[in-house]
Amino acid sequence: MLILGIETSCDDTAAAILDNDRILSNVLSSQDTIHTKFGGVVPELASRSHLQSIYPVIKESLVRAKLCLVDIDLISVTQGPGLMGSLLVGFSFAKAISQVSNIPLVGVDHMAGHILSIFLEDHKPSFPFIALVVSGGTSSIYLAENFTTFSLLGRTRDDAAGEAFDKVAKLLHLPYPGGPHVSREALTGNPEAVKFPRAWLEAESLDFSFSGLKTSVMNHYNQQNRQERDLQLQDICASFQEAVVDVLIGKTILAAEKHGVNTIVLGGGVSSNQRLREELEQRCREKEIAFFVPRPEYCTDNGAMIALAGYYKFGKSGKTSLHDDVYSRSQLG
Ligand code: KG4
């Protein structure tokens, strides 16, 4: 089955073609240069940019796969969660080409794409597994039982992990998106220099909270004079990153132990963070838990993971009605 995957939930316009689970093309147009001067995603600019990019991005995905639209068997598109205006561009475009080309359409949950993105790799996990999905919009832990059954075990109560990285970067006058810049500064910093708080919440809770940590970084930063701030930048980044990584890993391992699962999969844009990847891998090794993480281009938003999630959802539930609409909050689990 040839599947066209379309993703426009936030600030990346992406399209990919899969032959079952094999990638034939994977095209992405990033909006980072548009949003960087505002220090975050501006929803109105994001949807306008999707409008301009969606046709060339889809066309390019077909060209690279050496296919035409008539060859496609299924159109899979992100239906939610995300920014409503951004989602509407991709979903409406997908509906239109589904209608005129008579190709079935399947709307998928963006989170299912992140959970399943590991299956784009050759080395695949077996079910059940615990998935930690960390991105600009979410920090969630799922129990994945098969390709279409996921239970939400924990989620953020306020800021997502990536959002915390972005907000701390803005405070420290680092560019957007902040994660890569904070983690680059952290490389030469001391993670124990500043004791930032870890929000473990109630005993056994698998939920996250990062807004207190962000406020703590702000208070610490505001107490420094300019010279101290410059000297301490790397230490602040390393100490902040360590506080995020500690909690993400602690709760993910707890989830695996609570549910008697011995496989952990990492996904979402924040999984590009080297410290998180290495430390989680190390902790899994100590606990004899199998650890999987896709390469960085499959961790960030992409059309291939949406095509893959659509392939499995279509197999189970069939096509999505053209009367369906987008949604802003995940409906998974
Ligand atoms: O999944 P993703 O591409 O899409 C959105 O949710 O928008 O994730 C983007 C997020 C941003 O918040 C970005 O700062 C964060 O992932 N990110 C990182 C790193 N690379 C990207 N966070 C921490 N460390 C990184 N190396």
mmCIF file of C-alpha atoms and ligand atoms in Angstrom:
data_model
loop_
_atom_site.group_PDB
_atom_site.id
_atom_site.type_symbol
_atom_site.label_atom_id
_atom_site.label_comp_id
_atom_site.label_asym_id
_atom_site.label_seq_id
_atom_site.Cartn_x
_atom_site.Cartn_y
_atom_site.Cartn_z
ATOM 1 C CA MET A 1 0.000 0.000 0.000
ATOM 2 C CA LEU A 2 1.340 3.448 -0.964
ATOM 3 C CA ILE A 3 0.523 6.029 1.720
ATOM 4 C CA LEU A 4 0.872 9.816 1.546
ATOM 5 C CA GLY A 5 1.404 11.250 5.061
ATOM 6 C CA ILE A 6 0.707 14.944 5.724
ATOM 7 C CA GLU A 7 1.669 16.781 8.924
ATOM 8 C CA THR A 8 0.867 20.449 9.710
ATOM 9 C CA SER A 9 0.025 20.404 13.435
ATOM 10 C CA CYS A 10 2.431 23.135 14.518
ATOM 11 C CA ASP A 11 5.250 24.918 12.677
ATOM 12 C CA ASP A 12 6.586 22.284 10.252
ATOM 13 C CA THR A 13 4.928 21.517 6.922
ATOM 14 C CA ALA A 14 5.792 17.892 6.201
ATOM 15 C CA ALA A 15 4.824 15.181 3.717
ATOM 16 C CA ALA A 16 6.129 11.679 3.134
ATOM 17 C CA ILE A 17 5.368 8.617 1.024
ATOM 18 C CA LEU A 18 5.540 5.150 2.528
ATOM 19 C CA ASP A 19 5.309 1.776 0.812
ATOM 20 C CA ASN A 20 3.702 -0.010 3.790
ATOM 21 C CA ASP A 21 6.320 0.818 6.456
ATOM 22 C CA ARG A 22 9.179 1.599 4.031
ATOM 23 C CA ILE A 23 9.992 5.287 3.436
ATOM 24 C CA LEU A 24 10.111 6.353 -0.235
ATOM 25 C CA SER A 25 10.346 10.087 0.517
ATOM 26 C CA ASN A 26 10.233 12.374 3.549
ATOM 27 C CA VAL A 27 10.039 16.146 2.929
ATOM 28 C CA LEU A 28 9.929 18.924 5.506
ATOM 29 C CA SER A 29 9.679 22.696 5.328
ATOM 30 C CA SER A 30 10.588 24.270 8.669
ATOM 31 C CA GLN A 31 9.206 27.648 9.788
ATOM 32 C CA ASP A 32 11.941 28.266 12.386
ATOM 33 C CA THR A 33 13.222 31.405 10.619
ATOM 34 C CA ILE A 34 9.707 32.916 10.681
ATOM 35 C CA HIS A 35 9.111 32.360 14.405
ATOM 36 C CA THR A 36 12.614 32.831 15.795
ATOM 37 C CA LYS A 37 12.342 36.633 16.039
ATOM 38 C CA PHE A 38 9.238 36.246 18.233
ATOM 39 C CA GLY A 39 10.859 33.655 20.538
ATOM 40 C CA GLY A 40 8.015 31.179 19.926
ATOM 41 C CA VAL A 41 5.443 29.992 17.400
ATOM 42 C CA VAL A 42 2.967 32.692 16.256
ATOM 43 C CA PRO A 43 -0.150 30.657 15.314
ATOM 44 C CA GLU A 44 -1.439 33.046 12.623
ATOM 45 C CA LEU A 45 1.959 33.141 10.875
ATOM 46 C CA ALA A 46 2.223 29.353 11.170
ATOM 47 C CA SER A 47 -1.056 28.709 9.333
ATOM 48 C CA ARG A 48 -0.261 31.256 6.620
ATOM 49 C CA SER A 49 3.106 29.638 6.052
ATOM 50 C CA HIS A 50 1.508 26.153 5.876
ATOM 51 C CA LEU A 51 -0.811 27.494 3.163
ATOM 52 C CA GLN A 52 2.174 28.570 1.088
ATOM 53 C CA SER A 53 4.216 25.401 1.651
ATOM 54 C CA ILE A 54 1.704 22.574 1.581
ATOM 55 C CA TYR A 55 1.366 22.188 -2.181
ATOM 56 C CA PRO A 56 5.140 22.339 -2.981
ATOM 57 C CA VAL A 57 5.974 20.029 -0.052
ATOM 58 C CA ILE A 58 3.450 17.351 -1.127
ATOM 59 C CA LYS A 59 4.497 17.679 -4.757
ATOM 60 C CA GLU A 60 8.156 17.270 -3.772
ATOM 61 C CA SER A 61 7.336 14.141 -1.744
ATOM 62 C CA LEU A 62 5.705 12.602 -4.852
ATOM 63 C CA VAL A 63 8.582 13.651 -7.133
ATOM 64 C CA ARG A 64 11.210 12.171 -4.806
ATOM 65 C CA ALA A 65 9.239 8.914 -4.569
ATOM 66 C CA LYS A 66 8.896 8.927 -8.406
ATOM 67 C CA LEU A 67 5.101 8.687 -8.094
ATOM 68 C CA CYS A 68 1.969 10.607 -9.105
ATOM 69 C CA LEU A 69 -1.089 11.250 -6.929
ATOM 70 C CA VAL A 70 -3.072 8.568 -8.813
ATOM 71 C CA ASP A 71 -0.582 5.938 -7.545
ATOM 72 C CA ILE A 72 -1.433 6.699 -3.896
ATOM 73 C CA ASP A 73 -3.714 4.218 -2.072
ATOM 74 C CA LEU A 74 -4.277 6.123 1.187
ATOM 75 C CA ILE A 75 -3.932 9.704 2.427
ATOM 76 C CA SER A 76 -3.058 9.955 6.120
ATOM 77 C CA VAL A 77 -3.168 13.363 7.800
ATOM 78 C CA THR A 78 -2.741 14.743 11.300
ATOM 79 C CA GLN A 79 -6.228 15.515 12.665
ATOM 80 C CA GLY A 80 -5.023 16.738 16.103
ATOM 81 C CA PRO A 81 -3.718 17.752 18.576
ATOM 82 C CA GLY A 82 -2.048 21.026 17.619
ATOM 83 C CA LEU A 83 -2.774 24.580 16.570
ATOM 84 C CA MET A 84 -6.271 24.682 15.047
ATOM 85 C CA GLY A 85 -5.321 26.986 12.154
ATOM 86 C CA SER A 86 -2.266 24.884 11.269
ATOM 87 C CA LEU A 87 -4.190 21.603 11.503
ATOM 88 C CA LEU A 88 -6.982 22.983 9.326
ATOM 89 C CA VAL A 89 -4.600 23.695 6.442
ATOM 90 C CA GLY A 90 -3.309 20.110 6.266
ATOM 91 C CA PHE A 91 -6.661 18.467 7.021
ATOM 92 C CA SER A 92 -8.593 20.543 4.471
ATOM 93 C CA PHE A 93 -5.941 20.022 1.802
ATOM 94 C CA ALA A 94 -5.957 16.269 2.467
ATOM 95 C CA LYS A 95 -9.778 16.157 2.288
ATOM 96 C CA ALA A 96 -9.720 18.037 -1.013
ATOM 97 C CA ILE A 97 -7.235 15.722 -2.726
ATOM 98 C CA SER A 98 -8.995 12.694 -1.237
ATOM 99 C CA GLN A 99 -12.280 13.883 -2.735
ATOM 100 C CA VAL A 100 -11.042 14.810 -6.202
ATOM 101 C CA SER A 101 -8.747 11.782 -6.568
ATOM 102 C CA ASN A 102 -11.071 9.307 -4.892
ATOM 103 C CA ILE A 103 -8.365 8.163 -2.451
ATOM 104 C CA PRO A 104 -9.465 7.132 1.079
ATOM 105 C CA LEU A 105 -8.524 9.529 3.868
ATOM 106 C CA VAL A 106 -7.529 8.654 7.420
ATOM 107 C CA GLY A 107 -7.119 11.296 10.139
ATOM 108 C CA VAL A 108 -4.589 10.327 12.812
ATOM 109 C CA ASP A 109 -3.602 11.564 16.246
ATOM 110 C CA HIS A 110 -0.200 13.249 16.156
ATOM 111 C CA MET A 111 0.794 11.428 19.366
ATOM 112 C CA ALA A 112 0.246 8.045 17.712
ATOM 113 C CA GLY A 113 2.725 9.182 15.055
ATOM 114 C CA HIS A 114 5.371 9.963 17.681
ATOM 115 C CA ILE A 115 4.782 6.668 19.527
ATOM 116 C CA LEU A 116 5.062 4.641 16.301
ATOM 117 C CA SER A 117 7.958 6.579 14.722
ATOM 118 C CA ILE A 118 10.400 3.942 16.013
ATOM 119 C CA PHE A 119 8.864 1.504 13.475
ATOM 120 C CA LEU A 120 10.388 3.620 10.678
ATOM 121 C CA GLU A 121 13.727 2.178 11.812
ATOM 122 C CA ASP A 122 15.035 -1.308 10.942
ATOM 123 C CA HIS A 123 15.525 -2.240 14.603
ATOM 124 C CA LYS A 124 11.948 -2.406 15.922
ATOM 125 C CA PRO A 125 10.641 -2.989 19.468
ATOM 126 C CA SER A 126 8.018 -5.569 20.338
ATOM 127 C CA PHE A 127 4.785 -4.771 22.192
ATOM 128 C CA PRO A 128 3.959 -3.889 24.903
ATOM 129 C CA PHE A 129 6.244 -0.930 25.528
ATOM 130 C CA ILE A 130 6.312 2.312 27.492
ATOM 131 C CA ALA A 131 6.582 5.381 25.250
ATOM 132 C CA LEU A 132 7.877 8.696 26.534
ATOM 133 C CA VAL A 133 6.802 11.396 24.057
ATOM 134 C CA VAL A 134 8.440 14.749 24.724
ATOM 135 C CA SER A 135 8.047 17.711 22.401
ATOM 136 C CA GLY A 136 7.233 21.419 22.274
ATOM 137 C CA GLY A 137 3.574 20.696 22.972
ATOM 138 C CA THR A 138 3.592 17.573 25.123
ATOM 139 C CA SER A 139 5.325 15.450 27.743
ATOM 140 C CA SER A 140 3.384 12.217 28.016
ATOM 141 C CA ILE A 141 3.922 8.615 29.011
ATOM 142 C CA TYR A 142 1.914 5.925 27.197
ATOM 143 C CA LEU A 143 1.547 2.192 27.458
ATOM 144 C CA ALA A 144 1.531 0.969 23.840
ATOM 145 C CA GLU A 145 -0.154 -2.436 23.593
ATOM 146 C CA ASN A 146 -0.219 -2.735 19.800
ATOM 147 C CA PHE A 147 -0.143 -0.468 16.716
ATOM 148 C CA THR A 148 -3.516 1.112 17.566
ATOM 149 C CA THR A 149 -4.034 0.699 21.327
ATOM 150 C CA PHE A 150 -2.351 3.221 23.606
ATOM 151 C CA SER A 151 -3.151 4.114 27.242
ATOM 152 C CA LEU A 152 -2.149 7.503 28.600
ATOM 153 C CA LEU A 153 -0.344 6.944 31.934
ATOM 154 C CA GLY A 154 0.924 10.459 32.641
ATOM 155 C CA ARG A 155 1.035 13.890 31.058
ATOM 156 C CA THR A 156 2.200 17.389 31.773
ATOM 157 C CA ARG A 157 0.002 19.502 34.033
ATOM 158 C CA ASP A 158 1.436 22.764 32.698
ATOM 159 C CA ASP A 159 4.447 23.362 30.413
ATOM 160 C CA ALA A 160 5.695 20.604 28.127
ATOM 161 C CA ALA A 161 9.400 19.712 28.377
ATOM 162 C CA GLY A 162 10.226 21.352 25.020
ATOM 163 C CA GLU A 163 8.183 24.399 25.974
ATOM 164 C CA ALA A 164 10.246 24.710 29.180
ATOM 165 C CA PHE A 165 13.467 24.520 27.108
ATOM 166 C CA ASP A 166 12.083 27.199 24.755
ATOM 167 C CA LYS A 167 10.990 29.517 27.600
ATOM 168 C CA VAL A 168 14.290 29.166 29.475
ATOM 169 C CA ALA A 169 16.166 29.851 26.218
ATOM 170 C CA LYS A 170 14.137 33.034 25.709
ATOM 171 C CA LEU A 171 14.954 34.150 29.252
ATOM 172 C CA LEU A 172 18.656 33.514 28.624
ATOM 173 C CA HIS A 173 18.483 35.419 25.286
ATOM 174 C CA LEU A 174 19.131 32.271 23.251
ATOM 175 C CA PRO A 175 17.352 31.804 19.863
ATOM 176 C CA TYR A 176 14.127 29.859 19.187
ATOM 177 C CA PRO A 177 13.678 26.892 19.158
ATOM 178 C CA GLY A 178 15.535 26.917 22.464
ATOM 179 C CA GLY A 179 16.159 23.196 23.086
ATOM 180 C CA PRO A 180 19.162 22.753 20.772
ATOM 181 C CA HIS A 181 20.744 26.019 22.021
ATOM 182 C CA VAL A 182 20.269 25.261 25.725
ATOM 183 C CA SER A 183 21.643 21.744 25.269
ATOM 184 C CA ARG A 184 24.651 23.082 23.306
ATOM 185 C CA GLU A 185 25.486 25.538 26.128
ATOM 186 C CA ALA A 186 24.935 22.749 28.675
ATOM 187 C CA LEU A 187 27.725 20.682 27.097
ATOM 188 C CA THR A 188 30.367 22.808 28.835
ATOM 189 C CA GLY A 189 28.384 23.556 32.011
ATOM 190 C CA ASN A 190 28.289 21.872 35.406
ATOM 191 C CA PRO A 191 24.921 20.097 35.910
ATOM 192 C CA GLU A 192 25.354 20.326 39.675
ATOM 193 C CA ALA A 193 26.192 24.042 39.815
ATOM 194 C CA VAL A 194 22.631 25.143 40.641
ATOM 195 C CA LYS A 195 20.226 22.907 42.565
ATOM 196 C CA PHE A 196 16.999 23.505 40.628
ATOM 197 C CA PRO A 197 13.851 21.784 41.988
ATOM 198 C CA ARG A 198 12.481 18.497 40.616
ATOM 199 C CA ALA A 199 8.669 18.336 40.577
ATOM 200 C CA TRP A 200 8.007 14.678 41.437
ATOM 201 C CA LEU A 201 4.372 15.520 42.415
ATOM 202 C CA GLU A 202 2.426 12.910 44.443
ATOM 203 C CA ALA A 203 4.080 9.554 45.190
ATOM 204 C CA GLU A 204 3.697 7.194 42.193
ATOM 205 C CA SER A 205 2.326 10.002 39.979
ATOM 206 C CA LEU A 206 3.396 9.733 36.343
ATOM 207 C CA ASP A 207 2.373 13.329 35.561
ATOM 208 C CA PHE A 208 4.881 16.094 34.893
ATOM 209 C CA SER A 209 5.102 19.755 35.833
ATOM 210 C CA PHE A 210 7.846 22.029 34.507
ATOM 211 C CA SER A 211 6.490 25.524 35.137
ATOM 212 C CA GLY A 212 7.937 25.722 38.692
ATOM 213 C CA LEU A 213 11.362 24.793 37.344
ATOM 214 C CA LYS A 214 11.106 27.519 34.718
ATOM 215 C CA THR A 215 10.210 30.075 37.429
ATOM 216 C CA SER A 216 13.148 28.863 39.526
ATOM 217 C CA VAL A 217 15.544 29.440 36.612
ATOM 218 C CA MET A 218 14.020 32.908 36.153
ATOM 219 C CA ASN A 219 14.417 33.794 39.847
ATOM 220 C CA HIS A 220 18.002 32.548 39.904
ATOM 221 C CA TYR A 221 18.841 34.462 36.728
ATOM 222 C CA ASN A 222 17.225 37.692 37.979
ATOM 223 C CA GLN A 223 19.290 37.578 41.170
ATOM 224 C CA GLN A 224 22.586 37.629 39.213
ATOM 225 C CA ASN A 225 24.342 40.713 37.938
ATOM 226 C CA ARG A 226 25.278 40.843 34.231
ATOM 227 C CA GLN A 227 28.846 39.559 34.765
ATOM 228 C CA GLU A 228 27.667 36.606 36.867
ATOM 229 C CA ARG A 229 25.008 35.777 34.240
ATOM 230 C CA ASP A 230 27.577 35.592 31.445
ATOM 231 C CA LEU A 231 29.894 33.450 33.542
ATOM 232 C CA GLN A 232 27.082 31.164 34.643
ATOM 233 C CA LEU A 233 25.193 30.677 31.366
ATOM 234 C CA GLN A 234 26.552 27.182 30.680
ATOM 235 C CA ASP A 235 26.067 26.102 34.309
ATOM 236 C CA ILE A 236 22.456 27.335 34.349
ATOM 237 C CA CYS A 237 21.729 25.482 31.085
ATOM 238 C CA ALA A 238 23.370 22.272 32.333
ATOM 239 C CA SER A 239 21.621 22.426 35.748
ATOM 240 C CA PHE A 240 18.222 23.161 34.157
ATOM 241 C CA GLN A 241 18.656 20.362 31.601
ATOM 242 C CA GLU A 242 19.630 17.935 34.370
ATOM 243 C CA ALA A 243 16.485 18.781 36.348
ATOM 244 C CA VAL A 244 14.280 18.085 33.273
ATOM 245 C CA VAL A 245 16.111 14.891 32.328
ATOM 246 C CA ASP A 246 16.049 13.535 35.923
ATOM 247 C CA VAL A 247 12.259 13.774 36.170
ATOM 248 C CA LEU A 248 11.549 12.526 32.632
ATOM 249 C CA ILE A 249 13.710 9.456 33.196
ATOM 250 C CA GLY A 250 12.605 8.787 36.794
ATOM 251 C CA LYS A 251 8.934 8.705 35.824
ATOM 252 C CA THR A 252 9.448 6.681 32.643
ATOM 253 C CA ILE A 253 11.334 3.975 34.520
ATOM 254 C CA LEU A 254 8.641 4.048 37.233
ATOM 255 C CA ALA A 255 5.983 3.542 34.528
ATOM 256 C CA ALA A 256 7.838 0.506 33.157
ATOM 257 C CA GLU A 257 8.210 -0.999 36.643
ATOM 258 C CA LYS A 258 4.588 -0.318 37.634
ATOM 259 C CA HIS A 259 3.266 -1.977 34.476
ATOM 260 C CA GLY A 260 5.810 -4.802 34.360
ATOM 261 C CA VAL A 261 7.024 -3.741 30.897
ATOM 262 C CA ASN A 262 10.650 -4.219 29.899
ATOM 263 C CA THR A 263 10.844 -2.011 26.784
ATOM 264 C CA ILE A 264 11.009 1.797 26.650
ATOM 265 C CA VAL A 265 10.677 3.897 23.485
ATOM 266 C CA LEU A 266 11.538 7.595 23.313
ATOM 267 C CA GLY A 267 9.951 9.991 20.797
ATOM 268 C CA GLY A 268 9.175 13.673 20.061
ATOM 269 C CA GLY A 269 11.439 16.638 19.329
ATOM 270 C CA VAL A 270 13.084 16.728 22.784
ATOM 271 C CA SER A 271 14.429 13.214 22.225
ATOM 272 C CA SER A 272 17.096 14.873 20.072
ATOM 273 C CA ASN A 273 18.566 15.911 23.439
ATOM 274 C CA GLN A 274 21.822 13.981 23.780
ATOM 275 C CA ARG A 275 21.852 14.022 27.573
ATOM 276 C CA LEU A 276 18.304 12.569 27.705
ATOM 277 C CA ARG A 277 19.127 9.856 25.141
ATOM 278 C CA GLU A 278 22.375 8.824 26.816
ATOM 279 C CA GLU A 279 21.130 8.920 30.394
ATOM 280 C CA LEU A 280 17.904 7.028 29.612
ATOM 281 C CA GLU A 281 19.888 4.427 27.680
ATOM 282 C CA GLN A 282 22.254 4.028 30.639
ATOM 283 C CA ARG A 283 19.427 3.737 33.199
ATOM 284 C CA CYS A 284 17.634 1.176 31.003
ATOM 285 C CA ARG A 285 20.829 -0.865 30.733
ATOM 286 C CA GLU A 286 21.168 -0.900 34.539
ATOM 287 C CA LYS A 287 17.537 -2.054 34.885
ATOM 288 C CA GLU A 288 17.804 -4.568 31.995
ATOM 289 C CA ILE A 289 15.125 -2.700 30.041
ATOM 290 C CA ALA A 290 15.377 -2.637 26.227
ATOM 291 C CA PHE A 291 15.698 0.949 24.998
ATOM 292 C CA PHE A 292 14.741 2.323 21.561
ATOM 293 C CA VAL A 293 14.939 5.815 20.106
ATOM 294 C CA PRO A 294 14.522 6.800 16.439
ATOM 295 C CA ARG A 295 17.077 8.949 14.625
ATOM 296 C CA PRO A 296 16.530 12.718 15.217
ATOM 297 C CA GLU A 297 14.690 13.381 11.909
ATOM 298 C CA TYR A 298 12.023 10.836 12.887
ATOM 299 C CA CYS A 299 11.782 12.293 16.429
ATOM 300 C CA THR A 300 10.787 15.782 15.298
ATOM 301 C CA ASP A 301 7.493 16.333 13.473
ATOM 302 C CA ASN A 302 7.496 14.514 10.111
ATOM 303 C CA GLY A 303 5.092 13.114 7.538
ATOM 304 C CA ALA A 304 6.496 9.566 7.619
ATOM 305 C CA MET A 305 5.281 8.866 11.167
ATOM 306 C CA ILE A 306 1.810 10.171 10.216
ATOM 307 C CA ALA A 307 1.721 7.917 7.137
ATOM 308 C CA LEU A 308 2.720 4.951 9.310
ATOM 309 C CA ALA A 309 0.132 5.677 12.037
ATOM 310 C CA GLY A 310 -2.513 6.089 9.298
ATOM 311 C CA TYR A 311 -1.572 2.773 7.697
ATOM 312 C CA TYR A 312 -2.301 0.911 10.961
ATOM 313 C CA LYS A 313 -5.391 2.976 11.890
ATOM 314 C CA PHE A 314 -6.906 2.422 8.432
ATOM 315 C CA GLY A 315 -6.255 -1.321 8.771
ATOM 316 C CA LYS A 316 -8.215 -1.366 12.040
ATOM 317 C CA SER A 317 -10.960 1.248 11.637
ATOM 318 C CA GLY A 318 -11.140 2.119 7.935
ATOM 319 C CA LYS A 319 -11.399 5.586 6.484
ATOM 320 C CA THR A 320 -12.263 8.877 8.215
ATOM 321 C CA SER A 321 -15.415 10.707 7.161
ATOM 322 C CA LEU A 322 -14.954 13.895 5.158
ATOM 323 C CA HIS A 323 -17.417 15.466 7.634
ATOM 324 C CA ASP A 324 -14.890 15.040 10.493
ATOM 325 C CA ASP A 325 -13.083 18.060 11.901
ATOM 326 C CA VAL A 326 -9.687 18.766 13.514
ATOM 327 C CA TYR A 327 -9.218 18.771 17.325
ATOM 328 C CA SER A 328 -6.778 20.661 19.544
ATOM 329 C CA ARG A 329 -6.285 18.132 22.396
ATOM 330 C CA SER A 330 -5.055 14.578 21.936
ATOM 331 C CA GLN A 331 -7.791 11.936 21.889
ATOM 332 C CA LEU A 332 -5.344 9.108 22.556
ATOM 333 C CA GLY A 333 -5.738 6.954 25.658
HETATM 334 O O1 KG4 B 1 8.277 17.341 18.170
HETATM 335 P P1 KG4 B 1 8.728 18.698 17.773
HETATM 336 O O2 KG4 B 1 9.537 18.810 16.531
HETATM 337 O O3 KG4 B 1 7.495 19.633 17.538
HETATM 338 C C1 KG4 B 1 6.757 20.384 18.362
HETATM 339 O O4 KG4 B 1 6.242 19.914 19.393
HETATM 340 O O5 KG4 B 1 6.621 21.573 17.946
HETATM 341 O O6 KG4 B 1 9.535 19.317 19.032
HETATM 342 C C2 KG4 B 1 10.095 20.589 19.040
HETATM 343 C C3 KG4 B 1 10.590 20.846 20.463
HETATM 344 C C4 KG4 B 1 10.986 22.304 20.701
HETATM 345 O O7 KG4 B 1 10.408 22.720 21.924
HETATM 346 C C5 KG4 B 1 12.505 22.238 20.799
HETATM 347 O O8 KG4 B 1 13.065 23.242 21.623
HETATM 348 C C6 KG4 B 1 12.716 20.850 21.386
HETATM 349 O O9 KG4 B 1 11.758 20.054 20.733
HETATM 350 N N1 KG4 B 1 14.080 20.349 21.132
HETATM 351 C C7 KG4 B 1 14.956 20.087 22.120
HETATM 352 C C8 KG4 B 1 16.174 19.694 21.473
HETATM 353 N N2 KG4 B 1 15.958 19.715 20.117
HETATM 354 C C9 KG4 B 1 14.664 20.111 19.937
HETATM 355 N N3 KG4 B 1 14.842 20.157 23.446
HETATM 356 C C10 KG4 B 1 15.935 19.839 24.183
HETATM 357 N N4 KG4 B 1 17.121 19.470 23.650
HETATM 358 C C11 KG4 B 1 17.284 19.387 22.311
HETATM 359 N N5 KG4 B 1 18.463 19.019 21.805
#
